[in-house]
Coordinates of C-alpha atoms and ligand atoms in Angstrom, one line a residue:
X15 CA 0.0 0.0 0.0
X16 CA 1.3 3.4 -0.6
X17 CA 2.5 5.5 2.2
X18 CA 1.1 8.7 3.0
X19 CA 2.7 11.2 5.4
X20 CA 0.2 13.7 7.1
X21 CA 1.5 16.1 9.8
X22 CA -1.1 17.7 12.3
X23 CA 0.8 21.0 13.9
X24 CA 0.0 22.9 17.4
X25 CA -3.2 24.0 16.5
X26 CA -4.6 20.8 14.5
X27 CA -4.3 19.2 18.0
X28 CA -4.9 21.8 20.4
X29 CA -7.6 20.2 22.1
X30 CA -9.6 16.6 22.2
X31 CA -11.9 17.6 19.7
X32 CA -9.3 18.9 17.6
X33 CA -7.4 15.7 17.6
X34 CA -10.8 13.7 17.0
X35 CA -11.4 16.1 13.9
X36 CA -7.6 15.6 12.6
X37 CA -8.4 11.7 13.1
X38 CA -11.1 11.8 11.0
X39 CA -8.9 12.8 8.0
X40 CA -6.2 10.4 9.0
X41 CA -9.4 7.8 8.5
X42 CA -10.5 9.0 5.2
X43 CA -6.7 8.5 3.9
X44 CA -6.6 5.0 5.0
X45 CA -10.0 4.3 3.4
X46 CA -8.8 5.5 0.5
X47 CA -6.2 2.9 0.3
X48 CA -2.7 4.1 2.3
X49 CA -1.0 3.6 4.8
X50 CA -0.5 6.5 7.3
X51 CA 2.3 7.7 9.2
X52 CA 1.0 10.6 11.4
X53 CA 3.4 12.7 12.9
X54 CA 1.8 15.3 15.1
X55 CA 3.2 18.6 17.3
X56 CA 2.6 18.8 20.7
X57 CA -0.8 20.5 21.4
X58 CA -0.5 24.1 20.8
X59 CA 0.8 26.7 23.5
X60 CA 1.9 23.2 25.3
X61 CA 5.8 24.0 23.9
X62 CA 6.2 27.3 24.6
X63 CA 5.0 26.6 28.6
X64 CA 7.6 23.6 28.6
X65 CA 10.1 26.1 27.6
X66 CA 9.1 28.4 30.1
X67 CA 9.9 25.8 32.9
X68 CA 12.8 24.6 32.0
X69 CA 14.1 28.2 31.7
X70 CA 12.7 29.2 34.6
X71 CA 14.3 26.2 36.5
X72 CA 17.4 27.0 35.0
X73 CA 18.7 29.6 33.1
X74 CA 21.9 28.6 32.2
X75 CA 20.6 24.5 31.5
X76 CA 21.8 21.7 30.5
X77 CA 20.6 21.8 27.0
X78 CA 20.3 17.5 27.2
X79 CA 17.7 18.1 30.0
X80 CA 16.2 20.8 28.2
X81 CA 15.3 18.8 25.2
X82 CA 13.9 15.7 27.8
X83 CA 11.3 18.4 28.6
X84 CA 10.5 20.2 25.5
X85 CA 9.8 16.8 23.7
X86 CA 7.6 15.5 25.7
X87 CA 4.8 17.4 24.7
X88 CA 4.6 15.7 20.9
X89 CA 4.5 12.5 23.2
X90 CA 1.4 13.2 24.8
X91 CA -0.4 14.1 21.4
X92 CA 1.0 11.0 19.7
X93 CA -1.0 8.6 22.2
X94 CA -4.1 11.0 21.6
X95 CA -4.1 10.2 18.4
X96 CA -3.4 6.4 18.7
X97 CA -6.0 6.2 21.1
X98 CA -8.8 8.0 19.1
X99 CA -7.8 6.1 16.0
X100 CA -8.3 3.0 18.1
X101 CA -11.8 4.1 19.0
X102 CA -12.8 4.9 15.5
X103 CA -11.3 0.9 15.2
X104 CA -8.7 1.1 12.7
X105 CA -4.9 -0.6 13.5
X106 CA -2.6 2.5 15.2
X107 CA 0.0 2.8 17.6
X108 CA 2.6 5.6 18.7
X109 CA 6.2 5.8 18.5
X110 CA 8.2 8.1 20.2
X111 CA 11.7 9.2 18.8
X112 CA 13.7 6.9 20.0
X113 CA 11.5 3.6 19.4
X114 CA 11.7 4.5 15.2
X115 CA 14.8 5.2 16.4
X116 CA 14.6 9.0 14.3
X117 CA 18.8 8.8 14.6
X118 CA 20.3 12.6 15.1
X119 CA 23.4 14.1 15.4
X120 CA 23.7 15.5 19.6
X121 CA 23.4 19.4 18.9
X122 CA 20.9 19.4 21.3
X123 CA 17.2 21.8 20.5
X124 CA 18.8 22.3 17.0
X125 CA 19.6 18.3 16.0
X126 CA 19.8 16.9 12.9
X127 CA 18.1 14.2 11.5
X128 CA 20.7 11.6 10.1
X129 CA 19.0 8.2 9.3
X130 CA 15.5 7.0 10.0
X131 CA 15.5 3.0 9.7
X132 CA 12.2 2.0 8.3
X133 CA 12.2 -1.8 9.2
X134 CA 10.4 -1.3 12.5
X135 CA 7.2 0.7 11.3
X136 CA 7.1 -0.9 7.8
X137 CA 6.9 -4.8 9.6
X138 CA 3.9 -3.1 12.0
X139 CA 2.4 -2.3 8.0
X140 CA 2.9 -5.7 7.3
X141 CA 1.2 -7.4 10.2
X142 CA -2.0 -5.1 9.4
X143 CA -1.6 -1.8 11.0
X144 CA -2.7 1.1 9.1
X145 CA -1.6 4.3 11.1
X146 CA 1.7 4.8 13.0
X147 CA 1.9 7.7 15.2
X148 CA 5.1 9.1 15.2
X149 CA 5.8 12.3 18.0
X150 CA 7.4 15.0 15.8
X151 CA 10.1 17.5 17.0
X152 CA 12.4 14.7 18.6
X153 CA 14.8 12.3 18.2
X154 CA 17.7 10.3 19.8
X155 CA 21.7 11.1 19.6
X156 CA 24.4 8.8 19.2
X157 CA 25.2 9.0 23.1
X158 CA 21.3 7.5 23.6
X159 CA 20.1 10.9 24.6
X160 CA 16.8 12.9 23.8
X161 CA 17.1 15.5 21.2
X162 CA 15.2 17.9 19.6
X163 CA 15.3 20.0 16.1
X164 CA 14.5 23.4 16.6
X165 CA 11.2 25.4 16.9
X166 CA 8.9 24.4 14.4
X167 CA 10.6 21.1 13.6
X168 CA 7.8 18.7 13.5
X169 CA 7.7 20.0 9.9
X170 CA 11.0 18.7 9.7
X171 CA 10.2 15.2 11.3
X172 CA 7.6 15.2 8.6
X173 CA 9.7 15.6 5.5
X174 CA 12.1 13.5 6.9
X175 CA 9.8 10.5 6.8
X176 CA 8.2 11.1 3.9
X177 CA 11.8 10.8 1.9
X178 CA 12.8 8.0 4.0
X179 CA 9.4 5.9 3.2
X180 CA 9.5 7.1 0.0
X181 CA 5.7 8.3 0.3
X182 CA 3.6 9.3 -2.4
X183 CA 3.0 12.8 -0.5
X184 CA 3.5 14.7 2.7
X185 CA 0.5 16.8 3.8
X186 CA 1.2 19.5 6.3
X187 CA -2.1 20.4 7.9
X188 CA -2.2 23.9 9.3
X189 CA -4.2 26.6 10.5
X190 CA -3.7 28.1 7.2
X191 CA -5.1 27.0 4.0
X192 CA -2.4 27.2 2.0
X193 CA 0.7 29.5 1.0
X194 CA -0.6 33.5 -0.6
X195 CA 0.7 35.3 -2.2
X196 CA 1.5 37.8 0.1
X197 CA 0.4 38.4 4.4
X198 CA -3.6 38.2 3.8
X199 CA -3.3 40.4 7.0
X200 CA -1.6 43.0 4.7
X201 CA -3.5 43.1 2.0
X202 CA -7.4 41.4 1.3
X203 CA -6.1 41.1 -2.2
X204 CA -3.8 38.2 -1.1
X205 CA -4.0 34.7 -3.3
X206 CA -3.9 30.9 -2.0
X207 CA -1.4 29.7 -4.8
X208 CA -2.0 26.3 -6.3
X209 CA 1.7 25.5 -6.4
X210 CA 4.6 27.1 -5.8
X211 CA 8.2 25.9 -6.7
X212 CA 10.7 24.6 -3.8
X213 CA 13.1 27.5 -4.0
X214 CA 10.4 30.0 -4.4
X215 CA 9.0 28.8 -0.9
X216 CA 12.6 28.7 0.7
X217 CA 12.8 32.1 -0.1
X218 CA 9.5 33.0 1.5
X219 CA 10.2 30.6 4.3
X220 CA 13.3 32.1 5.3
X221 CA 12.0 35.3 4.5
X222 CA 9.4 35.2 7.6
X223 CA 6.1 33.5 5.8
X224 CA 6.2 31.6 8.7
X225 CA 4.2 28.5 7.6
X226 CA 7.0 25.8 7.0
X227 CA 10.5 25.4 8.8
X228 CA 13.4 26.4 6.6
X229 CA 14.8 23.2 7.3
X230 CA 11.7 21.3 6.0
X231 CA 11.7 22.8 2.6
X232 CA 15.5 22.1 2.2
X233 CA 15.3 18.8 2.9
X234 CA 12.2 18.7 0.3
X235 CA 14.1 20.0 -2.2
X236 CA 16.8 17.5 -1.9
X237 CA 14.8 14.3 -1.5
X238 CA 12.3 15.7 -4.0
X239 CA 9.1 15.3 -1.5
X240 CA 5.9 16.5 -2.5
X241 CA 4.8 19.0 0.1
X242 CA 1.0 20.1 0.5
X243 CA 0.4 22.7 3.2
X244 CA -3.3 22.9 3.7
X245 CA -5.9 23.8 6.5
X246 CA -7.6 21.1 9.2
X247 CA -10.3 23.6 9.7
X248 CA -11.7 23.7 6.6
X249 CA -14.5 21.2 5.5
X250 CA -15.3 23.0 1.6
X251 CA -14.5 20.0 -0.9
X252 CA -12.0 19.9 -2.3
X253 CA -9.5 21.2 0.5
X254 CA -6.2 21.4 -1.9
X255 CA -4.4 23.9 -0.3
X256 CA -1.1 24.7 -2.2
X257 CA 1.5 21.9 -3.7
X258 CA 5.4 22.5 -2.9
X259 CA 7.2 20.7 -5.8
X260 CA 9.7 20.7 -8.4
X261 CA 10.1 23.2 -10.7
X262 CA 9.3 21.0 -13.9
X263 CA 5.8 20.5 -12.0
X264 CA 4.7 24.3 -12.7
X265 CA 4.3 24.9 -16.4
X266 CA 3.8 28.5 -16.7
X267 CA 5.9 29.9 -14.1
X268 CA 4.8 33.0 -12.4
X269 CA 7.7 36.0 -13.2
X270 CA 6.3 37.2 -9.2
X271 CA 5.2 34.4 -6.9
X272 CA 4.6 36.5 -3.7
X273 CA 5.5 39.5 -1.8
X274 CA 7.4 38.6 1.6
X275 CA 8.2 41.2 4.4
X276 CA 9.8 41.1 7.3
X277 CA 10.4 43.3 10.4
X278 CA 13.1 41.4 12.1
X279 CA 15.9 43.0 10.0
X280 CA 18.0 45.6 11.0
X281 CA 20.7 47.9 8.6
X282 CA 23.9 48.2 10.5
X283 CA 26.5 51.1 9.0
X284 CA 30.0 51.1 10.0
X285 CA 31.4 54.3 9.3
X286 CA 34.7 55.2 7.2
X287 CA 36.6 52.1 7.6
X288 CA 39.6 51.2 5.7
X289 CA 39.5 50.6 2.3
X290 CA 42.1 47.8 0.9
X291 CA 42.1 43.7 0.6
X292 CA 41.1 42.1 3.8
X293 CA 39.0 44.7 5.0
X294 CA 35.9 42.6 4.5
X295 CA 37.3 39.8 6.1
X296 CA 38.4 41.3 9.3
X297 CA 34.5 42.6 9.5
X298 CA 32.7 39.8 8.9
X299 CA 35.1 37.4 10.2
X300 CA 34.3 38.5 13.9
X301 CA 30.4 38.7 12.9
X302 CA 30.1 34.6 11.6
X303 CA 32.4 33.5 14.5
X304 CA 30.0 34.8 17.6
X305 CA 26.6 33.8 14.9
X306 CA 25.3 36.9 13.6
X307 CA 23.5 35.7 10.3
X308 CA 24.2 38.5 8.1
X309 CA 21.8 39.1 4.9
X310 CA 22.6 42.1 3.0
X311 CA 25.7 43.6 2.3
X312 CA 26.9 46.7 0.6
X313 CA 30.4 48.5 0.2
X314 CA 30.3 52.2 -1.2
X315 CA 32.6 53.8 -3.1
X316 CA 35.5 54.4 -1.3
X317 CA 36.7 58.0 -1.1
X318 CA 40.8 59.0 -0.3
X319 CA 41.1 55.6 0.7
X320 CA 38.0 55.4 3.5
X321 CA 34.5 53.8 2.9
X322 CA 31.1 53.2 4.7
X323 CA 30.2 49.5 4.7
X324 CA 26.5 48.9 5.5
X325 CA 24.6 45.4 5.9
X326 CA 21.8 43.7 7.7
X327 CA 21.1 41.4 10.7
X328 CA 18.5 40.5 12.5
X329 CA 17.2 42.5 15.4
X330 CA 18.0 40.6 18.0
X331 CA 21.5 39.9 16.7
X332 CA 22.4 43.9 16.9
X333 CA 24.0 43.8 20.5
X334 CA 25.9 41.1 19.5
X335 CA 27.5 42.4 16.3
X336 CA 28.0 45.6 18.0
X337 CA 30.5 43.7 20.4
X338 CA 31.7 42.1 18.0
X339 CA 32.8 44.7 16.2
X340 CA 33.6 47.1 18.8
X341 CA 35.9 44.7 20.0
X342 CA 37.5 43.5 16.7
X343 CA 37.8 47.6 15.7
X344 CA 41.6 48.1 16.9
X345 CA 42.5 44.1 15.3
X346 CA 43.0 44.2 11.3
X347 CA 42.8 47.9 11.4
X348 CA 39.3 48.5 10.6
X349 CA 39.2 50.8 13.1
X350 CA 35.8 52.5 11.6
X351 CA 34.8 56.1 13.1
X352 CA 31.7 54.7 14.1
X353 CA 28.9 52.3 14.2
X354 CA 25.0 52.8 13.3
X355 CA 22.3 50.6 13.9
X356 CA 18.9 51.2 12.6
X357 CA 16.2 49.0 13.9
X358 CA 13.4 51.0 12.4
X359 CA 13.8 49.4 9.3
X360 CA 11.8 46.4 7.4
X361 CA 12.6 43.9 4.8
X362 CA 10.3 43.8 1.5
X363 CA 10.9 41.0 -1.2
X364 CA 9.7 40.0 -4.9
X365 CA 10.3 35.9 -5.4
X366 CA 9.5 34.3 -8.4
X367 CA 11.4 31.8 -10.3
X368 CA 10.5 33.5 -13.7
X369 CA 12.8 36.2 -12.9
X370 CA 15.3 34.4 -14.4
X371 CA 14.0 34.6 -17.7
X372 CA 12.6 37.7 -17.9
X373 CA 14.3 41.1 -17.4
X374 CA 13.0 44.2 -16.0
X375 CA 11.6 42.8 -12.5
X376 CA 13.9 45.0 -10.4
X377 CA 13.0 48.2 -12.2
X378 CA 9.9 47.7 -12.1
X379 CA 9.8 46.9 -8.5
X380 CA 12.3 50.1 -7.6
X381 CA 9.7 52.7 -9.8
X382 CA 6.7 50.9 -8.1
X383 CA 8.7 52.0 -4.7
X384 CA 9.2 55.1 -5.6
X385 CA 5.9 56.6 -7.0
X386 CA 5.0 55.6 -3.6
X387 CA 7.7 58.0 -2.3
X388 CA 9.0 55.4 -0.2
X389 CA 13.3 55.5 0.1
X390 CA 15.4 52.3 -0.4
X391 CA 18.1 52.0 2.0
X392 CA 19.7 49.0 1.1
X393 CA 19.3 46.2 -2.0
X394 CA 20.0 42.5 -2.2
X395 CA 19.1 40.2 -4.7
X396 CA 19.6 36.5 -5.8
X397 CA 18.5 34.5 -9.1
X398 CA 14.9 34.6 -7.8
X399 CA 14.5 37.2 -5.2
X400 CA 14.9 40.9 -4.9
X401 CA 15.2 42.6 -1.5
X402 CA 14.9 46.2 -0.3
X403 CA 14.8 47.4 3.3
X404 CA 12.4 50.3 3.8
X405 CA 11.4 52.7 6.6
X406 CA 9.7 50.4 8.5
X407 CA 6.3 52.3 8.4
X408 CA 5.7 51.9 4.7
X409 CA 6.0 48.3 5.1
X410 CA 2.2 47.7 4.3
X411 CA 2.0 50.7 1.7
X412 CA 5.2 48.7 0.0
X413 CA 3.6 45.2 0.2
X414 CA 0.3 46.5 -1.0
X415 CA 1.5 48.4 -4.1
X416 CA 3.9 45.8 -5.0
X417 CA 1.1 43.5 -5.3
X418 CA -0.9 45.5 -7.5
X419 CA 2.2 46.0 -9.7
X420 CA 2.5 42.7 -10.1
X421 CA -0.6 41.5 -10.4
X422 CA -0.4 38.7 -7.7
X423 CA -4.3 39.4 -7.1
X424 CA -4.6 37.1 -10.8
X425 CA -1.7 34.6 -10.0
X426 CA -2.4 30.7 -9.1
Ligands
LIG12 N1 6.1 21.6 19.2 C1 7.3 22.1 18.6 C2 7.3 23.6 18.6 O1 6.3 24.3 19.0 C3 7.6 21.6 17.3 C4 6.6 21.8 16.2 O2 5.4 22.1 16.6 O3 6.9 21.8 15.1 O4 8.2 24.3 18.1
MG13 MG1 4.8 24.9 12.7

């Protein structure tokens, strides 16, 4: 029988009744024909409270005891769900991490997933079952202790089994229906798109549409896993929500998929440093060794042999870079007069993957900007995405005129 993946997050199984409504879906699957592996999130809120406690018990813990607490909320949800299925009387039975065994590597709350053996779950198939239950989020490291993947990761978990059971699908269920083309909360005109391409959505992911995990998409992308996000609240037939796949899935490619923002970035200027070979290096060298993720970068045009380097971090990396570089400013000369940070700043993006074939995106987007009156302080692109940072109160002016210039109200 073909294996289907379908992933129930925090709010699919907030309560009994929620868990009884995502069961009911899990039933219709196996009546179609498939066998299910279920991997839920712990109920939502339920997380965030075990994180509480454990910091509040210790501040400074010990992150293997940390991730013994955090996971053990996708283990309550897990034997929900068995149970329920039970009641509705079709073959189901949880596994926690470590009984798959999901094997990770031991960097513990941010673990990665290294080999899921299949044997155990796929002889449980054999003998008749029709649903395992499988806690998402955790896993178990070489040394036999609990791990977990990061915030978000049942995603992760999800993806992960779907490559390594080769499944026909994986269906994230969400309190969403689907990925839009922009923050519906932004703008009404916002579109549920049919399907959208893997990199396209790992741009959006990583640029704040917060639906997916980063991770999740990646490891799509490599293992070539068809990813459906769609809602568990919504009964209208059909439910299709939007298809993450290849590219040579989506015959007409949209030039402009979807308008991302985000207000976590902030542009930090260093002013008048050196201009001559290693500069660069003795910057950003101090920034990636205490983990500031920088995302944009510019160098001006240096002037009697002094220039103003400017790029962005997130917000809550700025006291961090700032001693960083306060401390690194006598090493490697940069010695810059001074350092700006401006927090009051937000990041706007145009992702498509049919920029690459047609020309003109940027200007357009820059004149859009512009009859708007709104400034651009700093630009990045890629192949597929172009990124500004704005003043951060034209955000939703910038989001909503963007998508009228590129008519994402008509796009599927
Ligand atoms: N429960 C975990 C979290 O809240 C994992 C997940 O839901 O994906 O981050
Ligand atoms: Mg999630």
């Amino acid at each position: 029988m073909p294996v289907l993946v379908m992933k129930f997050g925090g709010t699919s199984v907030a309560s009994l009744d929620e868990i009884k409504n995502a069961a009911k879906r899990v039933a219709s699957e196996v009546s179609a024909g498939h066998s299910v592996i279920v991997i839920v999130s712990a109920m939502a809120g339920k997380t965030n409270e075990l994180v509480q406690w454990a910091n509040e018990t210790s501040p400074l813990h010990d992150a293997r005891e940390y991730d013994a607490i955090v996971s053990s909320g996708e283990n309550v949800t897990a034997g929900l769900m068995a149970l329920t299925l039970q009641e509705m009387d079709i073959p189901a039975r949880s596994w926690q991490g470590w009984q798959v065994p999901v094997k990770t590597s031991s960097a513990h709350s941010s673990a990665r997933i290294e080999e899921i053996p299949t044997k155990n779950i796929m002889d449980k198939f054999s003998d008749g079952m029709r649903v395992a239950v499988v806690a998402g989020f955790q896993g178990l490291s070489e040394t036999g202790r609990i791990t977990t993947l990061g915030r978000g990761g049942s995603d992760t978990t999800a993806v992960a089994f779907a490559a390594a059971f080769e499944a026909i699908r994986c269906d994230i269920y969400t309190d969403v229906d689907g990925i839009y083309t922009t923050d519906p909360r932004i703008t009404e005109k916002a579109r549920r798109l049919n399907k959208i391409s893997f990199e396209e959505m790992l741009e959006l992911a990583s640029l704040g549409a917060k639906v997916l995990q980063t991770r999740s998409v990646e490891l799509a992308m490599r293992f070539n896993v068809k990813l459906r996000v769609l809602s568990s609240f919504d009964d209208k037939e059909p439910n299709i929500g939007t298809l993450v796949c290849s590219e040579e899935e989506i015959m007409e490619s949209n030039v402009v998929s979807g308008i991302a923002h985000s207000k976590d970035e902030a542009k930090m200027t260093l002013i008048s440093v050196a201009d001559r070979p290693g500069i660069a290096a003795a910057i950003f060298g101090p920034l990636s060794e205490v983990g500031v993720n920088v995302d944009m970068i510019i160098q001006n045009i240096a002037e009697e042999g002094r220039t103003d380097m400017t790029f962005s971090c997130p917000t809550d990396q700025v006291l961090k870079a700032e001693k960083a570089l306060n401390g690194s400013k006598d090493d490697g000369d940069i010695n810059f007069s001074h350092l700006v940070a401006d927090t009051n700043v937000a990041k706007i993006s145009a992702v498509g993957i049919g920029m690459r074939s047609q020309s003109g995106v940027a200007a357009k987007m820059f004149q859009t900007l512009s009859n708007e009156g709104i400034n651009i302080k700093v630009i990045a692109t890629s192949e597929i995405k172009i990124s500004v940072l704005i003043d951060r109160k034209y955000m939703e002016l910038a989001v909503q005129s963007l998508h009228d210039a590129f008519d994402l109200e008509k796009v599927t």
